[in-house]
Every structure is written in C-alpha cells, then in structure tokens.
Amino acid sequence: MSALAPASLAADGQAQVTNWPGYIGWTVGLVIVIALVYWLMRQGWNWRRTLQSDLPALPEVPADPGPVTRTAAGRYHGTTTAGNWLDRVVAHDLGTRSLADLTLTERGLLARRPGTADLWIPVEALAGARQDSGIAGKVVPSGLLVVGWRLGSTGLESGFRLDRPDQHAAWIAAILELSTRTQQTEGTAS
C-alpha cells in the first residue's frame, strides 16, 4: 500500500500543475487588461491633443537661421505650459521625445529632431532659460536645460538634456543674453 501512495500523490500533483485551461484563461485576461490600459492611455493622449488644438502652428524653420552662436547634441524631453512642469503639451508633436541637435543662432534656437518635426524658436519668442531637475515625465537630478518661449499668447517651456550637462550653464547664459539684447533692441525701436 505504501508503494501506491506516492504514485497517487504524483498524479494529483501532476493534475494541478498542468491546468492549462486556467493558465490560458489568466494569460488571455492579462493581455486584455494590458491592451485596455494601453488603449486608455492612447485615448488620454488624443484627448490632450484635442484640448490643445487652439495652439497656433509652430514657426517654420527659416532657410537661413543666421550666424551660429552655439551647438550641442542631446535629447528633447518635451514641452509644458510655462510655470506648470507637469502639463505636457502634445499638440504639433511637442510631446514626442527624441534626440536633438541644438543650434543657437542670432535669430533663434533650432532643435533638429530626427523622426519628428524640427522645433524653431525665433529670438523674439524666447522668454529665458534655466536649469531645472524635471519636466513632465522626466526627472534628472543633474538637471535639464529648460527654455522658456511663447507660441502666440501661450507661454511654453521646452526641456533638453545635453550630452554634456556641464554645458547647461553656458547655454542658459547665451540664451538669456540673446533674449535680453533682443528685448532691448525692440524697446529702442518702439
């Protein structure tokens, strides 16, 4: 009788381990939940884009952006409304993260973004720059270069992380100097 006991335990254990209909049911259920969450996130992104559809079109990149002041490579992390670092702007592909080649010229800031539209911020639209630790969905303890600018009547802030973060301070100084000089020139012309 003792020889039969281990065989029946193995059979019982085997039946519990190979409950394929249960495993398949749980797997299908999990896939459905993941698909539903993804669909809801996509709907939220599209709803945000609809709410921001009143933003004017981005300025066109000029054929000649002007004399180059500085260049750097890095990443574009997104744009938010000014003063609200969690309110991501997704209209006009401003919510799409990408690599970026930044070029500061006498006429503005150009961010060449492979895979999406380039971002041109004319010098008249620049509203300043600073180093901050985060912007909508990206927090970096060593900091991001945050550029303030205006699109129509809306204040925006775009976050960049240069490949060499030690250059952030020099970029901030250059952008502030350029925007201050432009504001003084416009004030004198008025």
PDB file of C-alpha atoms in Angstrom:
ATOM      1  CA  MET A   1       0.000   0.000   0.000  1.00  0.00           C
ATOM      2  CA  SER A   2       2.850   2.348   0.676  1.00  0.00           C
ATOM      3  CA  ALA A   3       4.025   1.905  -2.935  1.00  0.00           C
ATOM      4  CA  LEU A   4       0.663   3.191  -4.231  1.00  0.00           C
ATOM      5  CA  ALA A   5       0.623   6.315  -2.105  1.00  0.00           C
ATOM      6  CA  PRO A   6       3.493   8.123  -3.887  1.00  0.00           C
ATOM      7  CA  ALA A   7       2.022   7.293  -7.306  1.00  0.00           C
ATOM      8  CA  SER A   8      -1.352   8.783  -6.407  1.00  0.00           C
ATOM      9  CA  LEU A   9       0.290  11.910  -4.919  1.00  0.00           C
ATOM     10  CA  ALA A  10       2.271  12.406  -8.114  1.00  0.00           C
ATOM     11  CA  ALA A  11      -0.893  12.045 -10.162  1.00  0.00           C
ATOM     12  CA  ASP A  12      -2.692  14.604  -8.005  1.00  0.00           C
ATOM     13  CA  GLY A  13       0.298  16.991  -8.195  1.00  0.00           C
ATOM     14  CA  GLN A  14       0.519  16.491 -11.934  1.00  0.00           C
ATOM     15  CA  ALA A  15      -3.123  17.387 -12.417  1.00  0.00           C
ATOM     16  CA  GLN A  16      -2.708  20.643 -10.514  1.00  0.00           C
ATOM     17  CA  VAL A  17       0.467  21.683 -12.357  1.00  0.00           C
ATOM     18  CA  THR A  18      -0.949  21.120 -15.836  1.00  0.00           C
ATOM     19  CA  ASN A  19      -4.165  23.088 -15.508  1.00  0.00           C
ATOM     20  CA  TRP A  20      -3.720  24.539 -18.997  1.00  0.00           C
ATOM     21  CA  PRO A  21      -7.222  25.995 -19.387  1.00  0.00           C
ATOM     22  CA  GLY A  22      -6.707  28.001 -16.193  1.00  0.00           C
ATOM     23  CA  TYR A  23      -3.278  29.270 -17.304  1.00  0.00           C
ATOM     24  CA  ILE A  24      -4.538  30.174 -20.751  1.00  0.00           C
ATOM     25  CA  GLY A  25      -7.550  31.959 -19.263  1.00  0.00           C
ATOM     26  CA  TRP A  26      -5.368  34.034 -16.909  1.00  0.00           C
ATOM     27  CA  THR A  27      -2.913  34.836 -19.719  1.00  0.00           C
ATOM     28  CA  VAL A  28      -5.683  35.982 -22.062  1.00  0.00           C
ATOM     29  CA  GLY A  29      -7.219  38.028 -19.244  1.00  0.00           C
ATOM     30  CA  LEU A  30      -3.874  39.702 -18.516  1.00  0.00           C
ATOM     31  CA  VAL A  31      -3.335  40.511 -22.206  1.00  0.00           C
ATOM     32  CA  ILE A  32      -6.825  42.053 -22.376  1.00  0.00           C
ATOM     33  CA  VAL A  33      -6.136  44.205 -19.284  1.00  0.00           C
ATOM     34  CA  ILE A  34      -2.798  45.400 -20.725  1.00  0.00           C
ATOM     35  CA  ALA A  35      -4.448  46.212 -24.072  1.00  0.00           C
ATOM     36  CA  LEU A  36      -7.229  48.114 -22.287  1.00  0.00           C
ATOM     37  CA  VAL A  37      -4.722  50.174 -20.264  1.00  0.00           C
ATOM     38  CA  TYR A  38      -2.735  50.964 -23.438  1.00  0.00           C
ATOM     39  CA  TRP A  39      -5.930  51.975 -25.272  1.00  0.00           C
ATOM     40  CA  LEU A  40      -6.970  54.248 -22.379  1.00  0.00           C
ATOM     41  CA  MET A  41      -3.524  55.902 -22.332  1.00  0.00           C
ATOM     42  CA  ARG A  42      -3.764  56.475 -26.088  1.00  0.00           C
ATOM     43  CA  GLN A  43      -7.240  57.988 -25.682  1.00  0.00           C
ATOM     44  CA  GLY A  44      -5.889  60.334 -22.984  1.00  0.00           C
ATOM     45  CA  TRP A  45      -3.052  61.439 -25.266  1.00  0.00           C
ATOM     46  CA  ASN A  46      -5.504  62.116 -28.115  1.00  0.00           C
ATOM     47  CA  TRP A  47      -7.856  63.984 -25.764  1.00  0.00           C
ATOM     48  CA  ARG A  48      -4.956  66.186 -24.630  1.00  0.00           C
ATOM     49  CA  ARG A  49      -4.076  66.874 -28.271  1.00  0.00           C
ATOM     50  CA  THR A  50      -7.714  67.901 -28.929  1.00  0.00           C
ATOM     51  CA  LEU A  51      -7.741  70.228 -25.914  1.00  0.00           C
ATOM     52  CA  GLN A  52      -4.540  71.888 -27.151  1.00  0.00           C
ATOM     53  CA  SER A  53      -5.669  72.254 -30.761  1.00  0.00           C
ATOM     54  CA  ASP A  54      -6.101  76.018 -30.269  1.00  0.00           C
ATOM     55  CA  LEU A  55      -2.316  76.480 -30.160  1.00  0.00           C
ATOM     56  CA  PRO A  56      -1.081  78.226 -33.299  1.00  0.00           C
ATOM     57  CA  ALA A  57       1.158  76.348 -35.722  1.00  0.00           C
ATOM     58  CA  LEU A  58       4.850  76.176 -34.921  1.00  0.00           C
ATOM     59  CA  PRO A  59       7.071  78.725 -36.664  1.00  0.00           C
ATOM     60  CA  GLU A  60       8.648  77.455 -39.861  1.00  0.00           C
ATOM     61  CA  VAL A  61      12.391  76.806 -39.779  1.00  0.00           C
ATOM     62  CA  PRO A  62      13.964  79.547 -41.919  1.00  0.00           C
ATOM     63  CA  ALA A  63      16.192  78.623 -44.841  1.00  0.00           C
ATOM     64  CA  ASP A  64      18.957  80.684 -43.217  1.00  0.00           C
ATOM     65  CA  PRO A  65      18.688  80.552 -39.424  1.00  0.00           C
ATOM     66  CA  GLY A  66      21.517  83.086 -39.057  1.00  0.00           C
ATOM     67  CA  PRO A  67      25.043  83.059 -37.654  1.00  0.00           C
ATOM     68  CA  VAL A  68      25.630  80.170 -35.244  1.00  0.00           C
ATOM     69  CA  THR A  69      26.430  81.051 -31.635  1.00  0.00           C
ATOM     70  CA  ARG A  70      26.494  77.545 -30.074  1.00  0.00           C
ATOM     71  CA  THR A  71      25.724  73.947 -30.979  1.00  0.00           C
ATOM     72  CA  ALA A  72      25.231  70.817 -28.904  1.00  0.00           C
ATOM     73  CA  ALA A  73      23.782  67.351 -29.164  1.00  0.00           C
ATOM     74  CA  GLY A  74      21.355  65.903 -26.645  1.00  0.00           C
ATOM     75  CA  ARG A  75      17.764  64.845 -26.107  1.00  0.00           C
ATOM     76  CA  TYR A  76      14.477  66.695 -26.327  1.00  0.00           C
ATOM     77  CA  HIS A  77      12.240  65.664 -23.413  1.00  0.00           C
ATOM     78  CA  GLY A  78       9.071  67.590 -24.137  1.00  0.00           C
ATOM     79  CA  THR A  79       7.269  70.883 -23.741  1.00  0.00           C
ATOM     80  CA  THR A  80       4.953  72.043 -20.972  1.00  0.00           C
ATOM     81  CA  THR A  81       2.927  75.157 -20.342  1.00  0.00           C
ATOM     82  CA  ALA A  82       5.015  77.816 -18.602  1.00  0.00           C
ATOM     83  CA  GLY A  83       5.004  77.514 -14.848  1.00  0.00           C
ATOM     84  CA  ASN A  84       3.398  74.042 -14.821  1.00  0.00           C
ATOM     85  CA  TRP A  85       6.107  71.438 -15.266  1.00  0.00           C
ATOM     86  CA  LEU A  86       3.575  68.564 -15.318  1.00  0.00           C
ATOM     87  CA  ASP A  87       1.216  69.945 -18.006  1.00  0.00           C
ATOM     88  CA  ARG A  88       2.709  68.322 -21.111  1.00  0.00           C
ATOM     89  CA  VAL A  89       1.908  69.877 -24.478  1.00  0.00           C
ATOM     90  CA  VAL A  90       1.327  67.217 -27.147  1.00  0.00           C
ATOM     91  CA  ALA A  91      -0.043  69.361 -29.998  1.00  0.00           C
ATOM     92  CA  HIS A  92       2.244  69.802 -33.031  1.00  0.00           C
ATOM     93  CA  ASP A  93       4.444  66.843 -31.925  1.00  0.00           C
ATOM     94  CA  LEU A  94       5.755  68.853 -28.952  1.00  0.00           C
ATOM     95  CA  GLY A  95       5.088  65.857 -26.680  1.00  0.00           C
ATOM     96  CA  THR A  96       7.282  63.468 -28.676  1.00  0.00           C
ATOM     97  CA  ARG A  97      10.635  62.745 -27.054  1.00  0.00           C
ATOM     98  CA  SER A  98      13.575  62.449 -29.395  1.00  0.00           C
ATOM     99  CA  LEU A  99      17.225  63.022 -29.946  1.00  0.00           C
ATOM    100  CA  ALA A 100      18.008  66.666 -30.669  1.00  0.00           C
ATOM    101  CA  ASP A 101      20.787  68.697 -32.219  1.00  0.00           C
ATOM    102  CA  LEU A 102      20.525  72.184 -30.742  1.00  0.00           C
ATOM    103  CA  THR A 103      21.765  75.239 -32.574  1.00  0.00           C
ATOM    104  CA  LEU A 104      21.574  78.721 -31.089  1.00  0.00           C
ATOM    105  CA  THR A 105      21.841  81.465 -33.689  1.00  0.00           C
ATOM    106  CA  GLU A 106      21.429  85.234 -33.705  1.00  0.00           C
ATOM    107  CA  ARG A 107      17.876  84.668 -34.979  1.00  0.00           C
ATOM    108  CA  GLY A 108      16.689  81.925 -32.582  1.00  0.00           C
ATOM    109  CA  LEU A 109      17.008  78.392 -31.290  1.00  0.00           C
ATOM    110  CA  LEU A 110      16.772  75.416 -33.648  1.00  0.00           C
ATOM    111  CA  ALA A 111      16.249  71.873 -32.363  1.00  0.00           C
ATOM    112  CA  ARG A 112      16.663  69.332 -35.157  1.00  0.00           C
ATOM    113  CA  ARG A 113      14.692  66.259 -34.064  1.00  0.00           C
ATOM    114  CA  PRO A 114      15.068  63.130 -36.189  1.00  0.00           C
ATOM    115  CA  GLY A 115      11.799  61.289 -36.690  1.00  0.00           C
ATOM    116  CA  THR A 116       9.596  64.304 -35.942  1.00  0.00           C
ATOM    117  CA  ALA A 117       9.238  67.967 -36.873  1.00  0.00           C
ATOM    118  CA  ASP A 118      12.124  70.296 -36.105  1.00  0.00           C
ATOM    119  CA  LEU A 119      11.481  72.956 -33.493  1.00  0.00           C
ATOM    120  CA  TRP A 120      12.335  76.573 -34.327  1.00  0.00           C
ATOM    121  CA  ILE A 121      12.006  79.193 -31.604  1.00  0.00           C
ATOM    122  CA  PRO A 122      12.551  82.680 -33.039  1.00  0.00           C
ATOM    123  CA  VAL A 123      14.584  85.045 -30.883  1.00  0.00           C
ATOM    124  CA  GLU A 124      11.514  87.289 -30.398  1.00  0.00           C
ATOM    125  CA  ALA A 125       9.695  84.338 -28.785  1.00  0.00           C
ATOM    126  CA  LEU A 126      12.481  83.406 -26.349  1.00  0.00           C
ATOM    127  CA  ALA A 127      11.498  84.180 -22.755  1.00  0.00           C
ATOM    128  CA  GLY A 128      14.531  82.889 -20.892  1.00  0.00           C
ATOM    129  CA  ALA A 129      16.264  79.712 -19.807  1.00  0.00           C
ATOM    130  CA  ARG A 130      17.133  77.916 -16.614  1.00  0.00           C
ATOM    131  CA  GLN A 131      18.366  74.617 -15.282  1.00  0.00           C
ATOM    132  CA  ASP A 132      15.729  72.516 -13.570  1.00  0.00           C
ATOM    133  CA  SER A 133      15.509  68.974 -12.258  1.00  0.00           C
ATOM    134  CA  GLY A 134      12.455  67.862 -14.233  1.00  0.00           C
ATOM    135  CA  ILE A 135       9.796  68.361 -16.852  1.00  0.00           C
ATOM    136  CA  ALA A 136       6.617  66.289 -17.492  1.00  0.00           C
ATOM    137  CA  GLY A 137       7.624  62.679 -17.073  1.00  0.00           C
ATOM    138  CA  LYS A 138      11.395  63.203 -16.849  1.00  0.00           C
ATOM    139  CA  VAL A 139      13.290  63.995 -13.662  1.00  0.00           C
ATOM    140  CA  VAL A 140      17.070  64.222 -13.770  1.00  0.00           C
ATOM    141  CA  PRO A 141      18.963  65.045 -10.568  1.00  0.00           C
ATOM    142  CA  SER A 142      21.816  66.659 -12.524  1.00  0.00           C
ATOM    143  CA  GLY A 143      19.340  68.844 -14.393  1.00  0.00           C
ATOM    144  CA  LEU A 144      17.704  69.724 -17.673  1.00  0.00           C
ATOM    145  CA  LEU A 145      18.089  72.818 -19.803  1.00  0.00           C
ATOM    146  CA  VAL A 146      14.612  74.394 -19.765  1.00  0.00           C
ATOM    147  CA  VAL A 147      13.989  77.055 -22.423  1.00  0.00           C
ATOM    148  CA  GLY A 148      11.031  79.393 -21.960  1.00  0.00           C
ATOM    149  CA  TRP A 149       9.291  80.732 -25.057  1.00  0.00           C
ATOM    150  CA  ARG A 150       5.969  81.982 -26.382  1.00  0.00           C
ATOM    151  CA  LEU A 151       3.799  80.422 -29.071  1.00  0.00           C
ATOM    152  CA  GLY A 152       1.181  83.024 -29.874  1.00  0.00           C
ATOM    153  CA  SER A 153      -0.099  84.163 -26.497  1.00  0.00           C
ATOM    154  CA  THR A 154       0.793  80.910 -24.705  1.00  0.00           C
ATOM    155  CA  GLY A 155       3.925  80.634 -22.578  1.00  0.00           C
ATOM    156  CA  LEU A 156       5.734  77.320 -23.023  1.00  0.00           C
ATOM    157  CA  GLU A 157       8.834  75.642 -21.629  1.00  0.00           C
ATOM    158  CA  SER A 158      10.828  73.003 -23.502  1.00  0.00           C
ATOM    159  CA  GLY A 159      13.225  70.628 -21.752  1.00  0.00           C
ATOM    160  CA  PHE A 160      16.520  69.472 -23.223  1.00  0.00           C
ATOM    161  CA  ARG A 161      19.251  67.297 -21.789  1.00  0.00           C
ATOM    162  CA  LEU A 162      22.580  67.970 -23.449  1.00  0.00           C
ATOM    163  CA  ASP A 163      25.027  65.097 -23.906  1.00  0.00           C
ATOM    164  CA  ARG A 164      27.421  67.202 -21.832  1.00  0.00           C
ATOM    165  CA  PRO A 165      25.314  68.588 -18.939  1.00  0.00           C
ATOM    166  CA  ASP A 166      28.222  70.767 -17.811  1.00  0.00           C
ATOM    167  CA  GLN A 167      27.359  72.989 -20.823  1.00  0.00           C
ATOM    168  CA  HIS A 168      23.878  73.853 -19.475  1.00  0.00           C
ATOM    169  CA  ALA A 169      25.132  76.963 -17.645  1.00  0.00           C
ATOM    170  CA  ALA A 170      26.815  78.347 -20.783  1.00  0.00           C
ATOM    171  CA  TRP A 171      23.644  77.722 -22.819  1.00  0.00           C
ATOM    172  CA  ILE A 172      21.500  79.464 -20.206  1.00  0.00           C
ATOM    173  CA  ALA A 173      23.809  82.498 -20.221  1.00  0.00           C
ATOM    174  CA  ALA A 174      23.825  82.644 -24.040  1.00  0.00           C
ATOM    175  CA  ILE A 175      20.022  82.358 -24.330  1.00  0.00           C
ATOM    176  CA  LEU A 176      19.439  84.976 -21.612  1.00  0.00           C
ATOM    177  CA  GLU A 177      21.936  87.342 -23.225  1.00  0.00           C
ATOM    178  CA  LEU A 178      20.335  86.880 -26.661  1.00  0.00           C
ATOM    179  CA  SER A 179      16.756  87.362 -25.417  1.00  0.00           C
ATOM    180  CA  THR A 180      17.751  90.408 -23.296  1.00  0.00           C
ATOM    181  CA  ARG A 181      19.566  92.001 -26.242  1.00  0.00           C
ATOM    182  CA  THR A 182      16.531  91.386 -28.476  1.00  0.00           C
ATOM    183  CA  GLN A 183      14.126  92.892 -25.923  1.00  0.00           C
ATOM    184  CA  GLN A 184      16.339  95.977 -25.580  1.00  0.00           C
ATOM    185  CA  THR A 185      16.537  96.336 -29.366  1.00  0.00           C
ATOM    186  CA  GLU A 186      12.748  96.050 -29.669  1.00  0.00           C
ATOM    187  CA  GLY A 187      12.265  98.540 -26.818  1.00  0.00           C
ATOM    188  CA  THR A 188      14.580 101.049 -28.539  1.00  0.00           C
ATOM    189  CA  ALA A 189      12.811 100.587 -31.896  1.00  0.00           C
ATOM    190  CA  SER A 190       9.380 101.278 -30.360  1.00  0.00           C
TER     191      SER A 190
END
